[in-house]
Tab-separated table of C-alpha atoms in Angstrom:
chain	number	residue	atom	x	y	z
A	1	MET	CA	-72.136	-33.272	40.183
A	2	THR	CA	-70.461	-36.628	40.327
A	3	SER	CA	-69.518	-38.710	37.134
A	4	ALA	CA	-72.240	-40.962	37.599
A	5	GLU	CA	-74.702	-38.083	37.812
A	6	THR	CA	-73.181	-36.863	34.403
A	7	SER	CA	-73.402	-39.651	32.600
A	8	LEU	CA	-77.450	-39.910	33.527
A	9	SER	CA	-77.891	-36.115	32.550
A	10	ASP	CA	-75.958	-36.996	29.056
A	11	GLU	CA	-78.312	-41.029	28.716
A	12	PRO	CA	-81.245	-38.943	27.244
A	13	ALA	CA	-79.294	-36.826	24.233
A	14	THR	CA	-77.123	-39.822	23.302
A	15	GLN	CA	-80.533	-42.146	22.980
A	16	GLU	CA	-81.975	-39.435	20.690
A	17	ARG	CA	-78.893	-39.411	18.471
A	18	ARG	CA	-79.078	-42.819	18.404
A	19	ARG	CA	-82.384	-42.803	17.358
A	20	GLY	CA	-81.810	-41.649	13.681
A	21	PRO	CA	-83.343	-38.509	11.318
A	22	PHE	CA	-86.558	-40.390	10.484
A	23	ARG	CA	-87.673	-41.455	14.017
A	24	ARG	CA	-86.597	-37.651	15.211
A	25	LEU	CA	-88.784	-36.156	13.316
A	26	GLY	CA	-92.604	-35.271	14.523
A	27	GLY	CA	-95.249	-37.630	13.995
A	28	ALA	CA	-97.226	-35.621	11.152
A	29	MET	CA	-93.605	-35.047	9.271
A	30	ARG	CA	-92.789	-38.946	9.399
A	31	TRP	CA	-96.869	-39.528	8.145
A	32	LEU	CA	-96.048	-37.004	5.458
A	33	LEU	CA	-92.783	-38.621	4.188
A	34	LEU	CA	-94.703	-41.954	4.222
A	35	ALA	CA	-97.498	-40.634	2.193
A	36	PHE	CA	-94.892	-39.122	-0.484
A	37	ALA	CA	-92.980	-42.301	-0.897
A	38	ALA	CA	-96.238	-44.552	-1.504
A	39	ILE	CA	-97.459	-41.851	-3.733
A	40	SER	CA	-94.368	-41.270	-5.633
A	41	LEU	CA	-94.370	-45.371	-5.707
A	42	ILE	CA	-97.492	-45.734	-6.933
A	43	TYR	CA	-96.574	-42.736	-9.776
A	44	PHE	CA	-93.926	-44.565	-11.098
A	45	GLY	CA	-95.154	-47.854	-11.410
A	46	TYR	CA	-98.066	-46.509	-13.172
A	47	LEU	CA	-96.111	-44.511	-15.479
A	48	PHE	CA	-93.541	-47.976	-15.955
A	49	TYR	CA	-96.912	-50.183	-16.286
A	50	LEU	CA	-98.420	-47.592	-19.015
A	51	TYR	CA	-95.171	-45.645	-20.535
A	52	SER	CA	-92.786	-48.533	-20.557
A	53	LEU	CA	-94.581	-51.880	-21.573
A	54	PHE	CA	-95.632	-52.748	-24.670
A	55	HIS	CA	-98.949	-55.361	-24.672
A	56	GLY	CA	-99.435	-57.979	-27.078
A	57	ARG	CA	-95.908	-57.417	-29.247
A	58	ASP	CA	-95.313	-60.392	-30.662
A	59	LEU	CA	-92.863	-60.694	-34.125
A	60	SER	CA	-94.915	-63.076	-35.166
A	61	TYR	CA	-97.857	-60.949	-36.009
A	62	PRO	CA	-97.788	-60.862	-39.578
A	63	GLN	CA	-98.084	-64.688	-39.911
A	64	GLU	CA	-101.225	-64.748	-37.559
A	65	VAL	CA	-102.717	-61.846	-39.533
A	66	LEU	CA	-102.005	-63.527	-42.719
A	67	SER	CA	-103.226	-66.602	-41.556
A	68	ARG	CA	-106.695	-64.696	-40.743
A	69	TYR	CA	-106.865	-62.790	-43.810
A	70	MET	CA	-106.458	-66.096	-45.799
A	71	LEU	CA	-109.212	-67.690	-43.980
A	72	GLU	CA	-111.764	-65.015	-44.345
A	73	SER	CA	-110.860	-64.392	-48.246
A	74	ARG	CA	-111.239	-68.093	-48.522
A	75	ILE	CA	-107.518	-69.024	-50.036
A	76	ILE	CA	-107.599	-71.471	-47.075
A	77	GLY	CA	-110.447	-73.240	-45.528
A	78	PRO	CA	-111.444	-74.496	-41.836
A	79	GLY	CA	-109.074	-76.454	-40.578
A	80	GLU	CA	-106.660	-76.572	-43.528
A	81	PRO	CA	-102.588	-75.841	-43.342
A	82	VAL	CA	-101.758	-72.346	-43.703
A	83	ILE	CA	-100.267	-72.041	-47.508
A	84	PRO	CA	-96.841	-70.137	-47.781
A	85	VAL	CA	-97.267	-66.912	-48.637
A	86	GLU	CA	-94.777	-67.549	-51.995
A	87	ALA	CA	-97.369	-69.959	-53.047
A	88	VAL	CA	-100.593	-67.327	-52.535
A	89	ASP	CA	-101.905	-66.390	-56.171
A	90	THR	CA	-104.032	-62.884	-56.554
A	91	ALA	CA	-103.921	-62.971	-60.023
A	92	ASP	CA	-106.644	-65.384	-61.094
A	93	GLY	CA	-109.567	-62.792	-61.284
A	94	GLU	CA	-111.142	-63.164	-58.366
A	95	CYS	CA	-112.133	-60.321	-56.451
A	96	ARG	CA	-109.946	-60.038	-52.610
A	97	PRO	CA	-109.490	-57.890	-49.813
A	98	SER	CA	-105.679	-56.687	-49.589
A	99	ALA	CA	-103.516	-58.093	-47.474
A	100	THR	CA	-101.608	-54.851	-47.105
A	101	VAL	CA	-104.548	-53.118	-45.301
A	102	ALA	CA	-105.411	-55.996	-43.275
A	103	MET	CA	-101.403	-55.795	-41.904
A	104	GLN	CA	-102.012	-51.635	-41.938
A	105	VAL	CA	-105.039	-52.222	-39.620
A	106	ALA	CA	-102.779	-54.717	-37.866
A	107	VAL	CA	-99.935	-52.093	-36.927
A	108	ILE	CA	-102.840	-49.429	-36.208
A	109	ASP	CA	-104.800	-51.257	-33.413
A	110	TYR	CA	-101.409	-52.353	-31.747
A	111	MET	CA	-100.106	-48.856	-31.700
A	112	ALA	CA	-102.963	-47.203	-30.461
A	113	VAL	CA	-105.643	-49.481	-29.437
A	114	GLN	CA	-104.446	-52.416	-27.676
A	115	ASN	CA	-101.742	-49.598	-26.032
A	116	ALA	CA	-102.454	-46.198	-24.471
A	117	TRP	CA	-101.060	-43.809	-26.838
A	118	VAL	CA	-98.204	-42.196	-24.976
A	119	PRO	CA	-96.723	-39.110	-26.922
A	120	ALA	CA	-99.901	-37.185	-26.300
A	121	ARG	CA	-100.699	-38.409	-22.435
A	122	PRO	CA	-100.434	-35.491	-20.074
A	123	LEU	CA	-98.150	-37.133	-17.684
A	124	TYR	CA	-95.677	-37.575	-20.783
A	125	LYS	CA	-95.636	-34.497	-21.499
A	126	LEU	CA	-95.381	-33.487	-17.920
A	127	GLY	CA	-92.047	-34.924	-17.829
A	128	PHE	CA	-90.253	-35.566	-14.491
A	129	PHE	CA	-92.483	-33.417	-11.972
A	130	GLY	CA	-92.605	-31.024	-14.677
A	131	LEU	CA	-88.728	-30.358	-14.287
A	132	VAL	CA	-87.356	-32.521	-16.875
A	133	ASP	CA	-88.509	-34.020	-20.168
A	134	PHE	CA	-88.952	-38.109	-20.306
A	135	GLU	CA	-87.230	-37.587	-23.354
A	136	ASP	CA	-84.255	-36.353	-21.833
A	137	THR	CA	-84.090	-39.462	-19.366
A	138	PRO	CA	-83.468	-43.071	-20.198
A	139	TRP	CA	-87.223	-43.523	-18.568
A	140	PHE	CA	-90.606	-43.416	-20.106
A	141	ASP	CA	-89.738	-42.624	-23.272
A	142	ASN	CA	-88.691	-45.473	-25.197
A	143	LYS	CA	-92.451	-46.401	-26.010
A	144	ALA	CA	-93.399	-43.440	-27.049
A	145	SER	CA	-90.363	-43.336	-29.402
A	146	GLU	CA	-91.535	-46.971	-31.145
A	147	GLN	CA	-94.972	-45.959	-31.360
A	148	LYS	CA	-94.156	-42.927	-33.232
A	149	GLY	CA	-91.896	-44.902	-35.552
A	150	MET	CA	-94.889	-47.418	-36.316
A	151	LEU	CA	-96.740	-44.038	-37.428
A	152	ASP	CA	-93.920	-43.229	-39.726
A	153	ILE	CA	-94.838	-46.181	-41.788
A	154	SER	CA	-98.263	-46.066	-41.403
A	155	ARG	CA	-98.690	-42.463	-42.579
A	156	ARG	CA	-96.201	-43.562	-45.588
A	157	THR	CA	-98.486	-46.348	-46.201
A	158	GLY	CA	-101.494	-44.413	-46.090
A	159	ILE	CA	-100.231	-42.177	-48.302
A	160	GLU	CA	-99.626	-44.746	-50.688
A	161	MET	CA	-102.803	-46.410	-51.190
A	162	VAL	CA	-104.388	-42.961	-51.768
A	163	ASP	CA	-102.029	-41.495	-54.566
A	164	SER	CA	-100.937	-45.168	-55.841
A	165	LEU	CA	-102.563	-48.459	-54.749
A	166	GLY	CA	-106.086	-47.185	-54.556
A	167	ARG	CA	-106.452	-45.989	-58.190
A	168	ILE	CA	-105.922	-46.407	-61.410
A	169	ARG	CA	-102.926	-45.037	-62.865
A	170	GLY	CA	-104.152	-41.731	-61.280
A	171	SER	CA	-106.784	-41.140	-63.805
A	172	SER	CA	-109.703	-42.192	-60.989
A	173	LEU	CA	-110.918	-40.976	-58.352
A	174	GLU	CA	-109.604	-41.106	-54.735
A	175	ASN	CA	-111.163	-43.746	-52.864
A	176	PRO	CA	-113.435	-41.949	-50.130
A	177	GLN	CA	-112.702	-44.625	-47.092
A	178	LEU	CA	-108.828	-44.871	-48.407
A	179	SER	CA	-108.552	-40.763	-48.374
A	180	SER	CA	-110.377	-40.448	-44.553
A	181	ALA	CA	-108.557	-43.087	-43.104
A	182	GLN	CA	-105.382	-41.068	-44.314
A	183	SER	CA	-106.449	-37.751	-43.240
A	184	SER	CA	-107.127	-39.509	-39.559
A	185	LEU	CA	-103.410	-40.733	-39.610
A	186	GLN	CA	-102.242	-37.105	-39.812
A	187	ILE	CA	-103.573	-35.495	-36.641
A	188	ASP	CA	-100.692	-34.288	-34.329
A	189	GLU	CA	-99.355	-37.319	-32.672
A	190	ASN	CA	-99.597	-34.368	-29.554
A	191	ALA	CA	-102.995	-33.868	-29.489
A	192	TRP	CA	-104.913	-35.413	-26.622
A	193	PHE	CA	-108.508	-33.861	-26.062
A	194	VAL	CA	-107.131	-30.647	-24.227
A	195	ASN	CA	-103.882	-29.124	-25.206
A	196	ASN	CA	-101.788	-26.047	-24.764
A	197	PRO	CA	-103.723	-22.962	-26.265
A	198	PHE	CA	-100.307	-21.377	-27.376
A	199	ASN	CA	-99.389	-24.374	-29.132
A	200	PRO	CA	-100.236	-23.461	-33.315
A	201	GLN	CA	-100.085	-26.741	-34.326
A	202	VAL	CA	-102.439	-28.251	-32.261
A	203	ASN	CA	-106.301	-27.419	-31.532
A	204	THR	CA	-107.259	-26.538	-28.015
A	205	ILE	CA	-110.321	-28.439	-28.001
A	206	SER	CA	-109.580	-31.341	-30.627
A	207	PRO	CA	-110.187	-35.494	-30.991
A	208	SER	CA	-107.494	-36.971	-29.511
A	209	ALA	CA	-104.414	-38.705	-31.683
A	210	ALA	CA	-105.584	-42.055	-30.299
A	211	SER	CA	-109.566	-41.652	-31.021
A	212	SER	CA	-108.198	-40.213	-34.720
A	213	TYR	CA	-105.676	-43.010	-35.364
A	214	ALA	CA	-108.419	-45.792	-34.067
A	215	SER	CA	-110.854	-44.042	-36.499
A	216	ALA	CA	-108.844	-45.090	-39.456
A	217	ILE	CA	-109.434	-48.927	-38.845
A	218	PRO	CA	-112.700	-49.383	-39.592
A	219	LEU	CA	-112.212	-47.118	-42.874
A	220	TYR	CA	-109.543	-49.704	-43.874
A	221	GLN	CA	-112.138	-52.785	-43.204
A	222	ARG	CA	-114.649	-51.073	-45.050
A	223	TYR	CA	-112.305	-50.460	-48.030
A	224	ASN	CA	-111.373	-54.260	-47.711
A	225	ARG	CA	-114.986	-55.310	-47.544
A	226	ASP	CA	-115.417	-53.519	-50.877
A	227	LEU	CA	-112.625	-55.156	-52.359
A	228	ALA	CA	-113.665	-58.147	-51.683
A	229	ALA	CA	-116.881	-57.343	-53.445
A	230	CYS	CA	-115.874	-55.792	-56.380
A	231	GLU	CA	-116.641	-52.520	-55.750
A	232	ALA	CA	-112.834	-50.950	-55.108
A	233	THR	CA	-109.736	-50.868	-56.827
A	234	PHE	CA	-106.479	-52.215	-55.532
A	235	ASP	CA	-103.898	-52.057	-58.310
A	236	THR	CA	-101.088	-54.216	-58.204
A	237	ARG	CA	-99.183	-53.752	-61.167
A	238	ALA	CA	-95.410	-53.828	-61.141
A	239	ASP	CA	-94.733	-49.863	-61.398
A	240	ASN	CA	-96.883	-49.533	-58.572
A	241	LEU	CA	-95.016	-51.686	-56.375
A	242	ARG	CA	-91.464	-49.988	-57.443
A	243	ALA	CA	-92.799	-46.679	-56.516
A	244	VAL	CA	-94.254	-47.572	-52.850
A	245	LEU	CA	-90.636	-49.462	-52.190
A	246	SER	CA	-89.143	-46.009	-53.912
A	247	ARG	CA	-91.105	-44.073	-50.955
A	248	PHE	CA	-89.709	-46.352	-48.037
A	249	THR	CA	-86.483	-45.989	-49.357
A	250	ALA	CA	-86.082	-42.546	-48.847
A	251	THR	CA	-88.027	-43.257	-45.416
A	252	LEU	CA	-85.361	-45.789	-44.655
A	253	GLY	CA	-82.593	-43.374	-45.885
A	254	ALA	CA	-83.630	-40.420	-43.527
A	255	THR	CA	-83.618	-42.477	-40.726
A	256	THR	CA	-80.121	-43.759	-41.267
A	257	ALA	CA	-79.010	-40.693	-41.623
A	258	GLU	CA	-80.591	-39.407	-38.110
A	259	LEU	CA	-78.954	-42.590	-36.594
A	260	GLU	CA	-75.660	-42.151	-38.283
A	261	ALA	CA	-75.546	-38.690	-37.269
A	262	ARG	CA	-76.182	-38.736	-33.587
A	263	SER	CA	-73.515	-41.612	-33.176
A	264	LYS	CA	-70.573	-39.670	-34.690
A	265	ALA	CA	-68.434	-37.638	-32.475
A	266	TRP	CA	-65.907	-37.325	-34.945
A	267	VAL	CA	-66.033	-37.067	-38.435
A	268	TYR	CA	-63.225	-36.849	-41.307
A	269	ASP	CA	-62.817	-33.898	-43.116
A	270	PRO	CA	-61.077	-34.064	-46.494
A	271	ALA	CA	-60.366	-30.918	-47.281
A	272	THR	CA	-57.905	-30.546	-44.060
A	273	ASP	CA	-57.394	-33.872	-43.476
A	274	ARG	CA	-58.360	-34.864	-39.985
A	275	LEU	CA	-61.009	-35.742	-38.053
A	276	VAL	CA	-63.276	-32.961	-36.893
A	277	ARG	CA	-66.383	-32.845	-34.464
A	278	GLY	CA	-69.315	-34.142	-35.611
A	279	GLU	CA	-73.034	-33.692	-34.843
A	280	GLY	CA	-73.124	-36.801	-31.928
A	281	ASN	CA	-71.294	-37.777	-29.415
A	282	ASN	CA	-69.514	-40.757	-27.832
A	283	LEU	CA	-71.524	-40.621	-24.161
A	284	GLY	CA	-71.581	-44.412	-24.254
A	285	TRP	CA	-74.464	-45.162	-21.294
A	286	PHE	CA	-74.722	-41.002	-20.611
A	287	ASP	CA	-76.524	-40.293	-24.234
A	288	PHE	CA	-79.899	-40.081	-22.698
A	289	ARG	CA	-81.557	-39.025	-26.144
A	290	ALA	CA	-79.671	-42.205	-27.862
A	291	ASP	CA	-82.985	-44.469	-26.700
A	292	ASN	CA	-85.197	-42.135	-29.043
A	293	TYR	CA	-83.405	-42.163	-31.920
A	294	PHE	CA	-83.060	-46.071	-31.494
A	295	HIS	CA	-86.373	-46.678	-30.760
A	296	ARG	CA	-88.153	-44.717	-33.158
A	297	ALA	CA	-86.147	-46.630	-35.822
A	298	ARG	CA	-87.085	-50.013	-33.601
A	299	GLY	CA	-90.815	-49.104	-34.493
A	300	GLN	CA	-90.401	-47.981	-38.331
A	301	MET	CA	-88.830	-51.548	-38.321
A	302	TYR	CA	-91.727	-53.696	-36.325
A	303	ALA	CA	-94.333	-52.065	-38.701
A	304	LEU	CA	-92.468	-52.624	-41.805
A	305	HIS	CA	-92.051	-56.296	-40.683
A	306	GLY	CA	-95.800	-56.786	-41.200
A	307	ILE	CA	-96.273	-54.157	-43.981
A	308	LEU	CA	-94.129	-55.674	-46.428
A	309	GLN	CA	-94.967	-59.071	-45.860
A	310	GLY	CA	-98.833	-58.091	-46.251
A	311	MET	CA	-97.499	-56.251	-49.917
A	312	ARG	CA	-95.723	-59.421	-50.924
A	313	VAL	CA	-99.296	-61.253	-51.015
A	314	ASP	CA	-100.847	-58.344	-52.771
A	315	PHE	CA	-97.939	-58.385	-55.436
A	316	GLY	CA	-97.265	-62.219	-55.296
A	317	GLN	CA	-97.395	-62.639	-58.730
A	318	VAL	CA	-95.106	-59.752	-59.726
A	319	ILE	CA	-92.472	-60.649	-57.342
A	320	THR	CA	-92.306	-64.647	-58.696
A	321	ASP	CA	-92.865	-63.029	-62.493
A	322	ARG	CA	-89.531	-60.395	-61.314
A	323	ASN	CA	-88.170	-63.556	-59.703
A	324	VAL	CA	-87.321	-61.178	-57.279
A	325	ASP	CA	-87.947	-63.672	-54.310
A	326	GLU	CA	-84.709	-64.111	-52.973
A	327	VAL	CA	-83.625	-60.314	-52.580
A	328	TRP	CA	-87.122	-60.391	-50.910
A	329	ASP	CA	-86.252	-63.008	-48.331
A	330	LYS	CA	-83.320	-60.765	-47.377
A	331	MET	CA	-84.796	-58.176	-47.203
A	332	GLU	CA	-87.359	-58.801	-44.714
A	333	ALA	CA	-84.861	-61.178	-42.780
A	334	THR	CA	-83.039	-57.899	-42.129
A	335	ILE	CA	-86.227	-55.880	-41.493
A	336	GLY	CA	-86.943	-58.514	-38.754
A	337	GLU	CA	-83.685	-58.863	-37.267
A	338	ALA	CA	-83.522	-54.698	-36.785
A	339	ALA	CA	-87.432	-55.123	-35.236
A	340	MET	CA	-85.963	-57.572	-32.292
A	341	MET	CA	-83.349	-55.595	-31.357
A	342	ASP	CA	-84.041	-54.594	-27.784
A	343	PRO	CA	-80.995	-53.298	-25.327
A	344	TRP	CA	-81.922	-52.762	-21.512
A	345	ILE	CA	-80.167	-49.385	-22.237
A	346	THR	CA	-79.303	-47.884	-25.327
A	347	SER	CA	-75.804	-47.210	-25.485
A	348	ASN	CA	-73.903	-44.682	-28.103
A	349	GLY	CA	-70.371	-45.633	-27.768
A	350	ALA	CA	-67.516	-45.271	-30.520
A	351	ASN	CA	-67.586	-47.862	-33.173
A	352	ASP	CA	-64.322	-49.335	-32.431
A	353	SER	CA	-65.468	-49.195	-28.312
A	354	THR	CA	-64.249	-52.763	-26.608
A	355	PHE	CA	-66.897	-52.378	-23.412
A	356	VAL	CA	-69.201	-49.577	-24.472
A	357	PRO	CA	-71.584	-50.605	-27.573
A	358	ASP	CA	-72.846	-48.244	-30.408
A	359	HIS	CA	-76.468	-49.585	-30.399
A	360	LEU	CA	-77.078	-46.701	-32.901
A	361	THR	CA	-74.699	-47.674	-35.334
A	362	ALA	CA	-75.853	-50.985	-34.884
A	363	MET	CA	-79.215	-50.147	-35.766
A	364	ALA	CA	-78.545	-48.189	-38.581
A	365	GLU	CA	-76.288	-51.036	-40.327
A	366	MET	CA	-79.307	-53.194	-40.303
A	367	ILE	CA	-81.489	-51.008	-41.810
A	368	LEU	CA	-79.280	-50.024	-44.643
A	369	ARG	CA	-78.787	-53.455	-45.505
A	370	ALA	CA	-82.279	-53.814	-45.540
A	371	ARG	CA	-82.722	-50.461	-47.922
A	372	THR	CA	-80.399	-51.962	-50.128
A	373	ALA	CA	-81.991	-55.078	-50.933
A	374	MET	CA	-85.224	-52.868	-51.256
A	375	VAL	CA	-83.003	-50.711	-53.934
A	376	GLU	CA	-82.224	-53.730	-55.264
A	377	ILE	CA	-85.813	-54.934	-56.193
A	378	ARG	CA	-86.829	-51.273	-57.063
A	379	ASP	CA	-84.256	-51.493	-59.882
A	380	ILE	CA	-85.578	-55.137	-61.250
A	381	LEU	CA	-88.581	-53.936	-61.423
A	382	ALA	CA	-87.848	-50.823	-63.099
A	383	SER	CA	-85.907	-53.214	-65.654
């Protein structure tokens, strides 16, 4: 065989190699791979849209809620300028709805009605094709963590309304609307319509968490209508405000402790006079659970950002009489700043790192400052 004939015989094999691995596959296999790529693109796009994006997020929501509350309460008339919160007098003997309740409704509506309740969704529970839980990845779990943080504050607020704010010194009966609403908020956050039959914490067939939380909204609205008609109680005594703030300080203290524990890879041991391994780590960008802690705390701050502004209206006379306006401003400012923190990727680096930030410690410090102001207000009210 001549060299020319050898070259011609090798040409098909050379062309086959140049076609690349994808084009060498059979037609059916190529279509299967293209279909898989298209389905994966749609699937993860859907997950990103539903499980990563908050719809209607706006840190100015307390002002919108309070403007609507003042209009409905006839504190301002249509077309009139909004009265500054500190100028509202709620102790003039008139029956009015509660701004705290109005803010509670806004938080629940935002977390479970305007947005899909992620923690209970089957695809969220499935994780990454059933192989890896989303909470162990940097994807798709931030929204769920924030919603859990908002639920923490809504539950605590609901309990305080039943136990102290909605009754007179504990000597009266619980308000039925507040009691039912508080029960609705206690449904497990992982509950869907059909659940794991081997999970004793959740009924196999049950109302979903989202529908249960949403059902609290009309109950709170009915309670507010009863307040406006002088048929219910919202007790705005100084000791009630002090008790509620005391419960909030306990919640924030627990959140700060969780953040600090996760962020400390090394801690000082006084007994041995040296640094020893802590509960946390300094993995920086590669701590894939750091975002769960960070965004749950951020969700708590977002809810408190509104709830406390509602309480400022309801307890306006107490706050003015005890001269805690300046400290209250400081508390609200710090909570708002914490709620605004939104890194693209949550990093858990060392405190003294030059290039890898420690977002957990930054959040913990903000919450601690807000808690310190809250404790100061509580102590002033107790004096």
